[in-house]
Amino acid sequence: MELARHAERLGYHRFWVSEHHGVPGVAGSAPTVLAAAVASATSAIRVGTGGVMLPNHRPLVVAEQFGVLESLFPGRIDMGLGRSVGFTGGIRKALGAEKDAAGDFEARLAELLGYFTGTQTAHPQVHARPAEGLAVPAFVLATGAGAEVAARAGLALVIGDFRDPAKVLAAVDGYRAAFRPSAMWPRPYVVISGTVAVAGSQEAARRLLVPEARALAYSRTHGVFPPLRPAPDGAGPADGGEGMSARERGFYEEALRGHVHGTEEQVAAALDELIRASAADEVLVTTSGYDRAALLESFERLARVAGLARRG
């Protein structure tokens, strides 16, 4: 909530919260609940989810939740939807969503959207209150396959990351070519997403990303996502510290690859190139780090890069 208020003061357009389960230090196990808290703590910034993972939920419940959010905060709510399932087998079993659950994402999405328009056919006698009749902008968080679903549904596309620009650009081109206009989105709408860190030096910006890269590497080799820890004392910008196996270090280096990081000038140039190449309508930025002060500074610097900073 603090970060959302800070982002609003800086002039950011949207503030989204994600869905993760069983991850220490991440408050996103109930994204619609968190979105309500964020919207209550702010006054103008749009608030949404990036995203609610449909395989984990019944479409009716998701429609009802966003209907309540939109009724409480009219004109400020975004509905970001994803097709990912839980990271570990235990989480997937607890959620009742196995690895193949993403396969029926398109059908669940159609049912969900139908609850808002009153045209869903899965359960024709069921109506989602207060969602029915409300217009909540819907976004699909996607890779290649999800981009095709977004195009067929006529929804906005959120796609990343920056580690494989050619793959992202190909998916964006395919989305635009296959897009079917809808009442919600009459034309294709592309949001490119990725990790961005800005600091006084490239080394300081990269160091901000070290804690999450270490946690990701640990999760890939141990099956458990640990809390973020400070970057090791004396570690260089590309050094996660001692104690990693060769396999873990490989995941660590991969976790750091492709992120946009550096000084304001360096980040401005990199983002400009990505935006021109993709013709994106928006950029969704994710930055995770242990150092709270450095994280806030990164968003302040990024606001200056984007020309968002407001006087006072």
Coordinates of N, CA and C in Angstrom, one line a residue, residues 69-295:
L69 N -15.2 -5.2 -6.8 CA -14.1 -4.2 -6.8 C -14.5 -3.0 -7.7
E70 N -15.1 -3.2 -8.9 CA -15.5 -2.2 -9.8 C -16.7 -1.3 -9.1
S71 N -17.5 -2.0 -8.4 CA -18.6 -1.3 -7.7 C -18.1 -0.4 -6.6
L72 N -17.1 -0.8 -5.9 CA -16.5 0.0 -4.8 C -15.6 1.1 -5.3
F73 N -14.9 0.9 -6.5 CA -14.0 1.8 -7.0 C -14.3 2.0 -8.5
P74 N -15.4 2.7 -8.9 CA -15.8 2.8 -10.3 C -14.7 3.4 -11.1
G75 N -14.5 2.8 -12.3 CA -13.6 3.3 -13.3 C -12.1 3.2 -13.0
R76 N -11.7 2.5 -11.9 CA -10.3 2.4 -11.5 C -9.8 1.0 -11.5
I77 N -10.6 0.0 -11.9 CA -10.2 -1.4 -11.7 C -9.8 -2.1 -13.1
D78 N -8.7 -2.8 -13.1 CA -8.3 -3.6 -14.2 C -8.3 -5.0 -13.9
M79 N -8.7 -5.9 -14.8 CA -8.8 -7.3 -14.6 C -7.7 -8.0 -15.4
G80 N -6.5 -8.2 -14.8 CA -5.5 -9.0 -15.5 C -5.6 -10.5 -15.2
L81 N -5.6 -11.3 -16.2 CA -5.8 -12.7 -16.0 C -4.7 -13.6 -16.6
G82 N -4.3 -14.6 -15.9 CA -3.2 -15.5 -16.4 C -3.7 -16.9 -16.4
R83 N -2.8 -17.8 -17.1 CA -3.1 -19.2 -17.2 C -2.1 -20.1 -16.5
S84 N -1.3 -19.5 -15.6 CA -0.3 -20.3 -14.9 C -0.9 -21.1 -13.8
V85 N -0.2 -22.2 -13.5 CA -0.7 -23.0 -12.3 C 0.4 -22.9 -11.2
G86 N 0.2 -23.6 -10.1 CA 1.1 -23.5 -9.0 C 2.5 -24.0 -9.3
F87 N 3.5 -23.4 -8.6 CA 4.9 -23.7 -8.9 C 5.3 -25.1 -8.5
T88 N 4.7 -25.6 -7.4 CA 5.1 -26.9 -6.9 C 3.9 -27.9 -6.9
G89 N 4.2 -29.2 -6.9 CA 3.1 -30.1 -6.9 C 2.2 -30.0 -5.7
G90 N 2.8 -29.7 -4.6 CA 1.9 -29.6 -3.4 C 1.0 -28.4 -3.5
I91 N 1.4 -27.3 -4.0 CA 0.6 -26.1 -4.2 C -0.5 -26.4 -5.2
R92 N -0.1 -27.1 -6.3 CA -1.1 -27.4 -7.4 C -2.2 -28.3 -6.8
K93 N -1.8 -29.3 -6.0 CA -2.8 -30.2 -5.4 C -3.7 -29.5 -4.5
A94 N -3.1 -28.6 -3.7 CA -3.9 -27.9 -2.7 C -4.9 -26.9 -3.4
L95 N -4.5 -26.4 -4.6 CA -5.4 -25.5 -5.3 C -6.4 -26.3 -6.2
G96 N -6.1 -27.6 -6.4 CA -7.0 -28.4 -7.3 C -6.7 -28.1 -8.7
A97 N -5.5 -27.7 -9.1 CA -5.2 -27.3 -10.5 C -3.9 -27.9 -10.9
E98 N -4.0 -29.1 -11.6 CA -2.7 -29.8 -12.0 C -2.1 -29.1 -13.2
K99 N -1.0 -29.6 -13.7 CA -0.2 -28.9 -14.7 C -1.0 -28.7 -16.0
D100 N -1.9 -29.6 -16.3 CA -2.7 -29.5 -17.5 C -3.9 -28.6 -17.4
A101 N -4.1 -28.0 -16.2 CA -5.2 -27.1 -16.0 C -5.2 -25.9 -16.9
A102 N -4.1 -25.5 -17.4 CA -4.0 -24.3 -18.2 C -4.6 -24.6 -19.6
G103 N -4.9 -25.8 -19.9 CA -5.4 -26.2 -21.2 C -6.8 -25.7 -21.4
D104 N -7.6 -25.5 -20.4 CA -9.0 -25.0 -20.6 C -9.1 -23.5 -20.3
F105 N -8.0 -22.8 -20.3 CA -8.0 -21.4 -20.0 C -8.9 -20.6 -20.9
E106 N -8.9 -20.9 -22.2 CA -9.8 -20.2 -23.1 C -11.3 -20.3 -22.8
A107 N -11.7 -21.5 -22.4 CA -13.1 -21.8 -22.1 C -13.4 -21.1 -20.8
R108 N -12.5 -21.1 -19.8 CA -12.8 -20.4 -18.5 C -12.8 -18.9 -18.8
L109 N -12.0 -18.4 -19.7 CA -12.0 -17.0 -20.0 C -13.3 -16.5 -20.6
A110 N -13.8 -17.3 -21.5 CA -15.1 -17.0 -22.2 C -16.2 -17.0 -21.2
E111 N -16.2 -18.0 -20.3 CA -17.2 -18.1 -19.3 C -17.2 -16.8 -18.4
L112 N -16.0 -16.5 -18.0 CA -15.8 -15.3 -17.1 C -16.3 -14.0 -17.8
L113 N -15.9 -13.8 -19.0 CA -16.4 -12.6 -19.7 C -17.9 -12.6 -19.9
G114 N -18.4 -13.8 -20.1 CA -19.9 -13.9 -20.3 C -20.7 -13.5 -19.1
Y115 N -20.1 -13.7 -17.9 CA -20.8 -13.2 -16.7 C -20.9 -11.7 -16.6
F116 N -20.0 -11.0 -17.2 CA -20.1 -9.5 -17.3 C -21.1 -9.1 -18.3
T117 N -21.2 -9.7 -19.4 CA -22.1 -9.3 -20.5 C -23.5 -10.0 -20.3
G118 N -23.6 -11.0 -19.4 CA -24.9 -11.7 -19.3 C -25.1 -12.7 -20.4
T119 N -24.0 -13.1 -21.1 CA -24.2 -14.0 -22.2 C -23.5 -15.4 -22.0
Q120 N -23.0 -15.6 -20.9 CA -22.3 -16.9 -20.7 C -23.3 -18.1 -20.8
T121 N -22.8 -19.2 -21.4 CA -23.7 -20.3 -21.7 C -23.4 -21.5 -20.9
A122 N -22.3 -21.5 -20.1 CA -22.0 -22.7 -19.3 C -23.0 -23.0 -18.3
H123 N -23.5 -21.9 -17.7 CA -24.6 -22.1 -16.6 C -25.6 -21.0 -16.9
P124 N -26.5 -21.2 -17.9 CA -27.4 -20.1 -18.3 C -28.3 -19.5 -17.3
Q125 N -28.6 -20.2 -16.2 CA -29.4 -19.6 -15.2 C -28.7 -18.9 -14.0
V126 N -27.4 -18.9 -14.2 CA -26.5 -18.3 -13.1 C -26.1 -16.9 -13.6
H127 N -26.2 -15.9 -12.7 CA -25.8 -14.5 -13.0 C -24.8 -14.1 -11.9
A128 N -23.8 -13.4 -12.3 CA -22.7 -12.9 -11.4 C -23.1 -11.5 -11.0
R129 N -23.4 -11.4 -9.7 CA -23.8 -10.1 -9.1 C -22.6 -9.6 -8.2
P130 N -22.2 -8.4 -8.3 CA -22.8 -7.3 -9.2 C -22.0 -7.1 -10.5
A131 N -21.4 -8.1 -11.0 CA -20.5 -8.0 -12.2 C -21.3 -7.7 -13.5
E132 N -22.5 -8.4 -13.6 CA -23.2 -8.3 -14.8 C -23.6 -6.9 -15.2
G133 N -23.2 -6.5 -16.4 CA -23.5 -5.2 -16.9 C -22.3 -4.2 -16.7
L134 N -21.4 -4.6 -15.9 CA -20.2 -3.7 -15.6 C -19.1 -3.9 -16.7
A135 N -18.4 -2.8 -16.9 CA -17.3 -2.9 -17.9 C -16.0 -2.8 -17.2
V136 N -15.3 -3.9 -17.0 CA -14.0 -3.9 -16.4 C -12.9 -4.3 -17.4
P137 N -12.0 -3.4 -17.8 CA -11.0 -3.8 -18.8 C -10.3 -5.1 -18.4
A138 N -10.2 -6.0 -19.4 CA -9.6 -7.3 -19.2 C -8.3 -7.4 -20.0
F139 N -7.3 -7.9 -19.4 CA -6.0 -8.1 -20.0 C -5.6 -9.6 -19.8
V140 N -5.0 -10.1 -20.8 CA -4.5 -11.5 -20.8 C -2.9 -11.5 -20.6
L141 N -2.4 -12.1 -19.5 CA -1.0 -12.2 -19.3 C -0.6 -13.5 -20.1
A142 N 0.4 -13.3 -21.0 CA 0.6 -14.4 -21.9 C 2.0 -14.6 -22.4
T143 N 2.2 -15.8 -22.9 CA 3.4 -16.1 -23.8 C 2.8 -16.3 -25.2
G144 N 3.4 -17.0 -26.0 CA 2.9 -17.2 -27.4 C 1.5 -17.8 -27.5
A145 N 1.2 -18.9 -26.8 CA -0.1 -19.5 -26.8 C -1.1 -18.6 -26.3
G146 N -0.9 -18.0 -25.1 CA -1.8 -17.1 -24.5 C -2.1 -15.9 -25.4
A147 N -1.1 -15.4 -26.2 CA -1.3 -14.3 -27.1 C -2.4 -14.6 -28.1
E148 N -2.5 -15.8 -28.6 CA -3.5 -16.2 -29.5 C -4.9 -16.2 -28.9
V149 N -4.9 -16.6 -27.6 CA -6.2 -16.6 -26.9 C -6.7 -15.1 -26.8
A150 N -5.8 -14.2 -26.4 CA -6.1 -12.8 -26.2 C -6.6 -12.3 -27.5
A151 N -6.0 -12.6 -28.6 CA -6.4 -12.1 -29.9 C -7.8 -12.6 -30.3
R152 N -8.1 -13.9 -30.1 CA -9.4 -14.4 -30.4 C -10.5 -13.8 -29.5
A153 N -10.2 -13.5 -28.2 CA -11.1 -12.9 -27.3 C -11.3 -11.4 -27.5
G154 N -10.4 -10.8 -28.2 CA -10.5 -9.4 -28.4 C -10.1 -8.6 -27.1
L155 N -9.0 -9.1 -26.4 CA -8.6 -8.5 -25.2 C -7.2 -7.9 -25.3
A156 N -6.8 -7.1 -24.4 CA -5.5 -6.5 -24.3 C -4.5 -7.6 -24.0
L157 N -3.3 -7.5 -24.5 CA -2.2 -8.5 -24.3 C -1.1 -7.9 -23.4
V158 N -0.7 -8.6 -22.4 CA 0.4 -8.3 -21.5 C 1.4 -9.4 -21.8
I159 N 2.6 -9.0 -22.3 CA 3.6 -10.1 -22.6 C 5.0 -9.6 -22.3
G160 N 5.8 -10.6 -21.9 CA 7.2 -10.4 -21.5 C 7.8 -11.8 -21.5
D161 N 9.1 -11.9 -21.2 CA 9.9 -10.9 -20.6 C 10.9 -10.4 -21.7
F162 N 11.9 -9.7 -21.2 CA 12.8 -9.1 -22.2 C 14.0 -10.0 -22.5
R163 N 14.0 -11.2 -22.0 CA 15.2 -12.1 -22.2 C 15.2 -12.7 -23.6
D164 N 14.0 -12.7 -24.3 CA 14.0 -13.2 -25.6 C 13.1 -12.3 -26.5
P165 N 13.7 -11.1 -26.8 CA 12.9 -10.1 -27.5 C 12.3 -10.6 -28.8
A166 N 13.1 -11.4 -29.6 CA 12.6 -11.9 -30.9 C 11.3 -12.7 -30.7
K167 N 11.3 -13.6 -29.7 CA 10.1 -14.4 -29.4 C 8.9 -13.5 -29.0
V168 N 9.2 -12.5 -28.2 CA 8.1 -11.6 -27.7 C 7.5 -10.9 -28.9
L169 N 8.4 -10.3 -29.8 CA 8.0 -9.5 -30.9 C 7.2 -10.4 -31.9
A170 N 7.6 -11.7 -32.1 CA 6.8 -12.6 -33.0 C 5.4 -12.8 -32.4
A171 N 5.3 -13.0 -31.1 CA 4.0 -13.2 -30.5 C 3.1 -12.0 -30.6
V172 N 3.7 -10.8 -30.4 CA 3.0 -9.5 -30.6 C 2.5 -9.4 -32.0
D173 N 3.3 -9.7 -33.0 CA 2.9 -9.6 -34.4 C 1.7 -10.5 -34.7
G174 N 1.8 -11.8 -34.1 CA 0.8 -12.7 -34.3 C -0.5 -12.3 -33.7
Y175 N -0.4 -11.7 -32.5 CA -1.6 -11.2 -31.8 C -2.3 -10.1 -32.6
R176 N -1.5 -9.2 -33.1 CA -2.1 -8.1 -33.9 C -2.8 -8.6 -35.1
A177 N -2.1 -9.6 -35.8 CA -2.7 -10.1 -37.1 C -4.0 -10.8 -36.8
A178 N -4.1 -11.5 -35.7 CA -5.2 -12.4 -35.4 C -6.3 -11.7 -34.6
F179 N -6.1 -10.4 -34.2 CA -7.0 -9.8 -33.3 C -8.4 -9.6 -33.8
R180 N -9.4 -9.9 -33.0 CA -10.8 -9.8 -33.3 C -11.3 -8.6 -32.4
P181 N -11.7 -7.5 -33.0 CA -12.2 -6.4 -32.2 C -13.4 -6.8 -31.3
S182 N -13.4 -6.2 -30.1 CA -14.5 -6.5 -29.2 C -15.0 -5.2 -28.7
A183 N -16.1 -5.2 -27.9 CA -16.7 -4.0 -27.4 C -15.7 -3.4 -26.4
M184 N -14.9 -4.2 -25.7 CA -14.0 -3.7 -24.7 C -12.8 -3.1 -25.3
W185 N -12.2 -3.8 -26.3 CA -11.0 -3.4 -27.0 C -11.2 -3.4 -28.5
P186 N -11.6 -2.3 -29.1 CA -11.8 -2.2 -30.5 C -10.6 -2.4 -31.4
R187 N -9.4 -2.3 -30.8 CA -8.2 -2.5 -31.5 C -7.2 -3.2 -30.7
P188 N -6.2 -3.8 -31.2 CA -5.2 -4.5 -30.4 C -4.5 -3.5 -29.4
Y189 N -4.2 -4.0 -28.2 CA -3.6 -3.2 -27.2 C -2.5 -4.0 -26.6
V190 N -1.3 -3.6 -26.7 CA -0.1 -4.4 -26.2 C 0.6 -3.7 -25.1
V191 N 0.8 -4.5 -24.0 CA 1.6 -4.0 -22.9 C 2.8 -5.0 -22.8
I192 N 4.0 -4.5 -23.0 CA 5.2 -5.3 -22.8 C 5.6 -5.2 -21.3
S193 N 6.0 -6.3 -20.8 CA 6.4 -6.3 -19.4 C 7.8 -6.9 -19.1
G194 N 8.4 -6.5 -18.1 CA 9.7 -7.0 -17.7 C 10.2 -6.3 -16.5
T195 N 11.4 -6.8 -16.1 CA 12.0 -6.3 -14.9 C 12.9 -5.1 -15.3
V196 N 12.7 -4.0 -14.5 CA 13.5 -2.8 -14.8 C 14.1 -2.3 -13.4
A197 N 15.3 -2.0 -13.4 CA 15.9 -1.4 -12.2 C 16.8 -0.2 -12.6
V198 N 16.6 0.9 -11.9 CA 17.3 2.1 -12.2 C 18.1 2.6 -10.9
A199 N 19.3 3.0 -11.1 CA 20.1 3.5 -9.9 C 21.1 4.5 -10.5
G200 N 22.0 5.0 -9.6 CA 23.0 5.9 -9.9 C 24.1 5.3 -10.8
S201 N 24.2 4.0 -10.8 CA 25.2 3.3 -11.6 C 24.6 2.0 -12.1
Q202 N 25.2 1.4 -13.1 CA 24.7 0.2 -13.6 C 25.0 -0.9 -12.6
E203 N 26.1 -0.9 -11.9 CA 26.4 -1.8 -10.8 C 25.4 -1.8 -9.7
A204 N 25.0 -0.6 -9.3 CA 24.0 -0.5 -8.2 C 22.7 -1.0 -8.6
A205 N 22.3 -0.8 -9.9 CA 21.0 -1.2 -10.4 C 21.0 -2.8 -10.5
R206 N 22.1 -3.3 -10.9 CA 22.1 -4.8 -11.0 C 22.1 -5.4 -9.6
R207 N 22.8 -4.8 -8.7 CA 22.8 -5.3 -7.3 C 21.4 -5.4 -6.7
L208 N 20.5 -4.4 -7.1 CA 19.2 -4.4 -6.6 C 18.4 -5.7 -7.0
L209 N 18.9 -6.3 -8.1 CA 18.2 -7.5 -8.7 C 18.8 -8.8 -8.1
V210 N 19.9 -8.8 -7.4 CA 20.6 -10.0 -6.9 C 19.7 -10.8 -6.0
P211 N 19.1 -10.2 -5.0 CA 18.3 -11.1 -4.0 C 17.2 -11.9 -4.7
E212 N 16.5 -11.4 -5.6 CA 15.4 -12.2 -6.2 C 16.1 -13.3 -7.1
A213 N 17.1 -12.9 -7.8 CA 17.8 -13.9 -8.7 C 18.3 -15.1 -7.9
R214 N 18.9 -14.8 -6.7 CA 19.3 -15.9 -5.8 C 18.1 -16.7 -5.3
A215 N 17.0 -16.1 -5.0 CA 15.8 -16.8 -4.5 C 15.3 -17.7 -5.6
L216 N 15.2 -17.2 -6.8 CA 14.7 -17.9 -8.0 C 15.6 -19.2 -8.2
A217 N 16.9 -18.9 -8.2 CA 17.9 -20.0 -8.4 C 17.7 -21.1 -7.3
Y218 N 17.5 -20.7 -6.1 CA 17.3 -21.7 -5.0 C 16.0 -22.4 -5.2
S219 N 15.0 -21.7 -5.6 CA 13.7 -22.4 -5.8 C 13.8 -23.5 -6.9
R220 N 14.6 -23.2 -8.0 CA 14.7 -24.1 -9.1 C 15.5 -25.4 -8.7
T221 N 16.3 -25.2 -7.7 CA 17.2 -26.4 -7.3 C 16.7 -27.1 -6.1
H222 N 15.8 -26.4 -5.3 CA 15.4 -27.0 -4.0 C 13.9 -27.2 -3.9
G223 N 13.1 -26.6 -4.9 CA 11.7 -26.8 -4.9 C 11.0 -25.9 -3.9
V224 N 11.7 -25.0 -3.2 CA 11.1 -24.1 -2.2 C 11.6 -22.7 -2.5
F225 N 10.7 -21.7 -2.5 CA 11.0 -20.4 -2.7 C 11.4 -19.7 -1.4
P226 N 12.6 -19.3 -1.1 CA 13.0 -18.7 0.2 C 12.7 -17.2 0.2
P227 N 12.7 -16.6 1.4 CA 12.5 -15.2 1.5 C 13.7 -14.5 0.8
L228 N 13.5 -13.3 0.3 CA 14.6 -12.5 -0.2 C 15.6 -12.1 0.9
R229 N 16.8 -12.2 0.6 CA 17.9 -11.8 1.5 C 18.7 -10.7 0.9
P230 N 19.4 -9.9 1.7 CA 20.3 -8.9 1.2 C 21.4 -9.5 0.3
A231 N 21.8 -8.7 -0.7 CA 22.9 -9.1 -1.6 C 24.1 -9.3 -0.7
P232 N 24.9 -10.4 -0.9 CA 26.0 -10.7 0.0 C 27.0 -9.6 0.1
D233 N 27.5 -9.3 1.3 CA 28.5 -8.2 1.4 C 29.7 -8.5 0.6
G234 N 30.2 -7.5 -0.1 CA 31.4 -7.7 -0.9 C 31.1 -8.3 -2.3
A235 N 29.9 -8.7 -2.5 CA 29.6 -9.4 -3.8 C 29.7 -8.3 -4.9
G236 N 30.2 -8.7 -6.0 CA 30.3 -7.9 -7.2 C 28.9 -7.9 -7.9
P237 N 28.7 -7.0 -8.9 CA 27.4 -6.9 -9.5 C 26.9 -8.2 -10.1
A238 N 27.8 -9.1 -10.6 CA 27.3 -10.3 -11.2 C 27.5 -11.5 -10.3
D239 N 27.9 -11.2 -9.0 CA 28.2 -12.3 -8.1 C 27.2 -12.5 -7.0
G240 N 26.6 -13.6 -7.0 CA 25.5 -13.9 -6.0 C 26.1 -14.4 -4.7
G241 N 27.4 -14.4 -4.5 CA 28.0 -14.8 -3.3 C 28.4 -16.3 -3.3
E242 N 28.9 -16.8 -2.2 CA 29.4 -18.2 -2.2 C 28.3 -19.1 -1.9
G243 N 28.6 -20.4 -2.0 CA 27.6 -21.4 -1.5 C 26.7 -22.0 -2.6
M244 N 26.8 -21.5 -3.8 CA 26.0 -22.1 -4.9 C 26.6 -23.2 -5.6
S245 N 25.8 -24.2 -5.9 CA 26.3 -25.3 -6.8 C 26.4 -24.8 -8.2
A246 N 27.0 -25.5 -9.1 CA 27.1 -25.1 -10.5 C 25.8 -25.0 -11.1
R247 N 24.9 -25.9 -10.8 CA 23.5 -25.9 -11.3 C 22.8 -24.7 -10.8
E248 N 22.9 -24.4 -9.5 CA 22.2 -23.2 -9.0 C 22.7 -21.9 -9.6
R249 N 24.1 -21.9 -9.7 CA 24.6 -20.7 -10.3 C 24.1 -20.5 -11.7
G250 N 23.9 -21.5 -12.5 CA 23.4 -21.4 -13.8 C 22.0 -20.8 -13.8
F251 N 21.2 -21.2 -12.9 CA 19.8 -20.6 -12.8 C 19.9 -19.2 -12.3
Y252 N 20.9 -18.9 -11.5 CA 21.1 -17.5 -11.0 C 21.4 -16.6 -12.1
E253 N 22.4 -17.0 -12.9 CA 22.8 -16.2 -14.0 C 21.7 -16.0 -15.1
E254 N 20.9 -17.1 -15.2 CA 19.7 -17.0 -16.2 C 18.7 -16.0 -15.6
A255 N 18.5 -16.0 -14.3 CA 17.5 -15.1 -13.7 C 17.9 -13.7 -13.8
L256 N 19.2 -13.4 -14.0 CA 19.6 -12.0 -14.2 C 19.7 -11.5 -15.6
R257 N 19.5 -12.5 -16.5 CA 19.7 -12.2 -18.0 C 18.5 -11.5 -18.5
G258 N 18.7 -10.5 -19.3 CA 17.7 -9.8 -20.1 C 16.9 -8.7 -19.4
H259 N 17.3 -8.5 -18.1 CA 16.6 -7.4 -17.4 C 17.1 -6.0 -17.9
V260 N 16.3 -5.0 -17.9 CA 16.7 -3.7 -18.2 C 17.2 -3.0 -16.9
H261 N 18.4 -2.7 -16.8 CA 19.0 -2.1 -15.6 C 20.1 -1.1 -15.9
G262 N 20.3 -0.1 -15.1 CA 21.4 0.8 -15.3 C 21.0 2.2 -14.8
T263 N 21.7 3.2 -15.3 CA 21.4 4.6 -15.0 C 20.2 5.0 -15.7
E264 N 19.7 6.2 -15.4 CA 18.5 6.7 -16.1 C 18.7 6.8 -17.6
E265 N 19.9 7.2 -18.0 CA 20.2 7.4 -19.4 C 20.2 6.0 -20.1
Q266 N 20.8 5.0 -19.5 CA 20.9 3.7 -20.0 C 19.5 3.0 -20.1
V267 N 18.7 3.2 -19.1 CA 17.4 2.6 -19.1 C 16.5 3.3 -20.1
A268 N 16.6 4.6 -20.2 CA 15.8 5.3 -21.2 C 16.1 4.8 -22.6
A269 N 17.4 4.6 -22.9 CA 17.7 4.1 -24.3 C 17.2 2.7 -24.5
A270 N 17.3 1.8 -23.5 CA 16.9 0.4 -23.7 C 15.4 0.3 -23.8
L271 N 14.7 1.1 -23.0 CA 13.2 1.1 -23.1 C 12.7 1.7 -24.4
D272 N 13.4 2.7 -24.8 CA 13.0 3.4 -26.1 C 13.1 2.4 -27.3
E273 N 14.2 1.6 -27.2 CA 14.4 0.6 -28.3 C 13.3 -0.5 -28.2
L274 N 13.0 -1.0 -27.0 CA 11.9 -2.0 -26.9 C 10.6 -1.5 -27.3
I275 N 10.3 -0.2 -27.0 CA 9.0 0.3 -27.3 C 8.8 0.6 -28.8
R276 N 9.9 1.0 -29.4 CA 9.9 1.2 -30.9 C 9.8 -0.1 -31.6
A277 N 10.5 -1.1 -31.1 CA 10.5 -2.4 -31.8 C 9.1 -3.1 -31.7
S278 N 8.4 -2.9 -30.6 CA 7.2 -3.6 -30.3 C 5.9 -2.7 -30.6
A279 N 6.1 -1.4 -30.8 CA 5.0 -0.4 -30.9 C 4.0 -0.6 -29.7
A280 N 4.6 -0.9 -28.5 CA 3.7 -1.2 -27.4 C 3.0 0.1 -27.0
D281 N 1.8 -0.2 -26.4 CA 1.0 0.9 -25.9 C 1.4 1.3 -24.5
E282 N 1.9 0.3 -23.7 CA 2.3 0.6 -22.3 C 3.5 -0.4 -22.0
V283 N 4.2 0.0 -20.9 CA 5.2 -0.9 -20.4 C 4.8 -1.2 -18.9
L284 N 4.8 -2.5 -18.6 CA 4.5 -2.9 -17.2 C 5.8 -3.3 -16.6
V285 N 6.2 -2.6 -15.5 CA 7.5 -2.8 -14.9 C 7.3 -3.6 -13.6
T286 N 8.2 -4.6 -13.4 CA 8.2 -5.4 -12.2 C 9.7 -5.2 -11.6
T287 N 9.8 -4.8 -10.4 CA 11.1 -4.7 -9.7 C 10.9 -5.3 -8.3
S288 N 11.7 -6.3 -8.1 CA 11.7 -6.9 -6.7 C 13.1 -6.8 -6.1
G289 N 13.2 -6.4 -4.9 CA 14.5 -6.3 -4.2 C 14.3 -6.3 -2.7
Y290 N 15.4 -6.6 -2.0 CA 15.4 -6.6 -0.6 C 15.5 -5.2 0.0
D291 N 16.3 -4.4 -0.7 CA 16.6 -3.0 -0.2 C 15.4 -2.1 -0.6
R292 N 14.6 -1.8 0.4 CA 13.4 -1.0 0.2 C 13.7 0.4 -0.3
A293 N 14.7 1.0 0.3 CA 15.1 2.4 -0.1 C 15.5 2.4 -1.6
A294 N 16.3 1.4 -2.0 CA 16.8 1.4 -3.4 C 15.7 1.1 -4.3
L295 N 14.7 0.3 -3.9 CA 13.5 0.0 -4.7 C 12.7 1.3 -5.0

